[in-house]
């Protein structure tokens, strides 16, 4: 069963369970900053009995594209417990967050690991072909290392996937 909750409504035990799941799913490569990126929005929590087996969150960000700051539902912290993968749980989590995005944002966006590129592409997410950047303390800075890993889910905004796309600044991985 998937439940939805805002960060403000997650009790301490659920937050600990989510962080533990994410740490394990990313083989210890899930940082405090990664965890922070997934907070402040809506969490899709996949429960099997009383165990959390999957998580995804959507937070609001601003992406700059063709002179506009787009209200973006940004997907973070997507994971399914290793022993439950390959059973459609990730797709169910994504269906839930995609519904949130379509109902409340101009676009959806996410940064994918190389292992998940096919997963998001098969769901109708479009790989961004244009150059990526971040609008940070030093101004606009190219993020070449993120080119080829950013996906968008168009909702109501007119997008040119070959044009530049910039995200707002945050600590840690900016995309």
Coordinates of C-alpha atoms in Angstrom, one line a residue:
X1 CA 0.0 0.0 0.0
X2 CA 1.3 3.5 -0.9
X3 CA 0.5 6.4 1.5
X4 CA 1.2 10.0 0.9
X5 CA 2.4 12.4 3.6
X6 CA 4.1 15.8 3.7
X7 CA 7.4 16.0 5.5
X8 CA 5.7 17.8 8.4
X9 CA 3.5 14.8 9.0
X10 CA 6.2 12.1 9.1
X11 CA 6.8 10.9 12.6
X12 CA 10.3 10.2 13.7
X13 CA 10.0 6.4 13.2
X14 CA 8.9 6.8 9.6
X15 CA 11.7 9.3 8.9
X16 CA 14.2 6.8 10.4
X17 CA 12.7 4.0 8.3
X18 CA 12.9 6.1 5.1
X19 CA 16.5 7.2 5.7
X20 CA 17.5 3.6 6.5
X21 CA 15.9 2.3 3.4
X22 CA 17.6 5.0 1.2
X23 CA 21.0 4.4 2.8
X24 CA 20.7 0.7 2.0
X25 CA 19.3 1.2 -1.5
X26 CA 22.2 3.5 -2.4
X27 CA 24.8 1.2 -0.9
X28 CA 25.9 3.9 1.7
X29 CA 26.2 6.6 -1.0
X30 CA 23.1 8.5 0.2
X31 CA 24.4 11.6 2.0
X32 CA 22.8 13.9 4.6
X33 CA 22.5 16.5 1.8
X34 CA 20.7 13.9 -0.4
X35 CA 18.3 13.3 2.5
X36 CA 17.7 17.0 2.9
X37 CA 16.9 17.4 -0.8
X38 CA 14.0 15.0 -0.3
X39 CA 12.5 16.9 2.6
X40 CA 9.9 19.7 2.6
X41 CA 7.5 18.2 0.1
X42 CA 5.3 15.1 -0.4
X43 CA 6.5 11.6 0.3
X44 CA 5.2 8.5 -1.3
X45 CA 5.7 5.6 1.1
X46 CA 5.3 2.0 0.0
X47 CA 4.3 -0.2 2.9
X48 CA 4.2 -3.9 3.0
X49 CA 2.5 -4.7 6.3
X50 CA 4.4 -2.5 8.8
X51 CA 7.6 -2.4 6.8
X52 CA 8.6 0.5 4.5
X53 CA 9.9 -1.1 1.3
X54 CA 9.8 1.9 -1.0
X55 CA 10.1 5.7 -1.0
X56 CA 9.9 8.7 -3.4
X57 CA 9.4 12.4 -2.7
X58 CA 8.4 15.4 -4.7
X59 CA 9.7 18.9 -3.7
X60 CA 9.1 22.2 -5.3
X61 CA 12.1 23.8 -7.2
X62 CA 12.5 26.4 -9.8
X63 CA 14.1 25.5 -13.1
X64 CA 15.1 28.3 -15.5
X65 CA 14.2 27.7 -19.1
X66 CA 13.9 30.2 -22.0
X67 CA 13.7 33.2 -19.7
X68 CA 11.1 31.7 -17.3
X69 CA 11.3 30.3 -13.8
X70 CA 9.2 27.1 -14.0
X71 CA 7.3 25.8 -11.0
X72 CA 8.8 22.3 -10.9
X73 CA 7.9 19.1 -9.0
X74 CA 11.3 17.7 -8.5
X75 CA 11.5 14.0 -7.7
X76 CA 14.0 12.9 -5.1
X77 CA 15.0 9.9 -3.0
X78 CA 13.4 7.2 -5.1
X79 CA 14.2 3.7 -3.8
X80 CA 12.8 0.2 -3.4
X81 CA 14.3 -2.3 -0.9
X82 CA 16.7 -4.6 -2.8
X83 CA 14.7 -7.8 -2.0
X84 CA 11.5 -6.2 -3.4
X85 CA 12.8 -4.9 -6.7
X86 CA 11.5 -6.1 -10.1
X87 CA 7.9 -6.4 -8.8
X88 CA 6.5 -3.1 -10.0
X89 CA 6.9 -1.2 -6.8
X90 CA 9.1 1.5 -8.3
X91 CA 6.6 2.0 -11.1
X92 CA 3.8 2.3 -8.5
X93 CA 5.8 4.9 -6.6
X94 CA 6.4 6.9 -9.7
X95 CA 2.8 6.7 -10.8
X96 CA 1.9 8.3 -7.4
X97 CA 4.5 11.1 -7.7
X98 CA 3.6 11.7 -11.3
X99 CA 0.0 12.3 -10.3
X100 CA 1.2 14.9 -7.8
X101 CA 3.3 16.6 -10.5
X102 CA 0.6 16.7 -13.1
X103 CA -1.8 18.1 -10.6
X104 CA 0.4 20.9 -9.1
X105 CA 3.3 21.8 -11.3
X106 CA 4.3 23.1 -14.7
X107 CA 6.8 20.4 -15.2
X108 CA 8.4 17.5 -13.4
X109 CA 12.1 16.9 -13.3
X110 CA 14.7 14.6 -11.8
X111 CA 18.3 13.6 -12.1
X112 CA 18.8 9.9 -12.8
X113 CA 21.5 7.5 -12.0
X114 CA 22.9 5.8 -15.1
X115 CA 21.2 2.5 -14.0
X116 CA 17.7 4.1 -14.1
X117 CA 17.8 5.9 -17.4
X118 CA 15.7 3.3 -19.2
X119 CA 13.2 3.1 -16.3
X120 CA 12.4 6.8 -16.5
X121 CA 12.5 6.9 -20.3
X122 CA 10.0 4.1 -20.5
X123 CA 7.6 6.0 -18.2
X124 CA 7.4 8.9 -20.6
X125 CA 10.0 11.2 -19.0
X126 CA 12.1 13.0 -21.6
X127 CA 15.8 13.1 -21.4
X128 CA 17.0 16.7 -21.5
X129 CA 19.3 17.1 -24.5
X130 CA 20.4 20.7 -23.9
X131 CA 23.1 22.0 -21.6
X132 CA 22.5 22.0 -17.9
X133 CA 23.5 24.7 -15.4
X134 CA 22.9 25.9 -11.9
X135 CA 22.0 29.4 -10.8
X136 CA 24.1 29.7 -7.7
X137 CA 26.0 32.2 -5.5
X138 CA 28.5 32.8 -8.4
X139 CA 25.8 33.2 -11.0
X140 CA 25.0 30.8 -13.8
X141 CA 27.5 27.9 -13.8
X142 CA 27.5 25.0 -16.3
X143 CA 27.0 21.5 -14.9
X144 CA 28.4 19.4 -17.7
X145 CA 28.6 16.4 -15.4
X146 CA 24.8 16.3 -15.2
X147 CA 24.2 16.5 -19.0
X148 CA 22.5 13.4 -20.2
X149 CA 21.1 12.5 -16.8
X150 CA 18.3 15.1 -16.3
X151 CA 14.7 14.1 -17.2
X152 CA 11.6 16.3 -17.5
X153 CA 8.0 15.4 -17.5
X154 CA 6.1 18.2 -19.4
X155 CA 2.8 19.2 -17.9
X156 CA 1.8 22.7 -19.0
X157 CA 5.0 24.5 -19.9
X158 CA 6.3 24.8 -23.4
X159 CA 9.7 23.2 -23.4
X160 CA 12.6 23.0 -25.9
X161 CA 14.6 20.0 -24.7
X162 CA 17.6 21.2 -26.8
X163 CA 17.8 24.6 -25.0
X164 CA 19.7 25.4 -21.8
X165 CA 18.1 24.4 -18.5
X166 CA 19.2 25.7 -15.1
X167 CA 18.2 24.6 -11.6
X168 CA 18.2 26.7 -8.4
X169 CA 21.1 26.4 -6.0
X170 CA 21.3 23.9 -3.2
X171 CA 24.1 22.3 -1.2
X172 CA 25.4 18.9 -2.4
X173 CA 24.4 17.7 -5.8
X174 CA 22.6 20.6 -7.4
X175 CA 20.6 18.3 -9.8

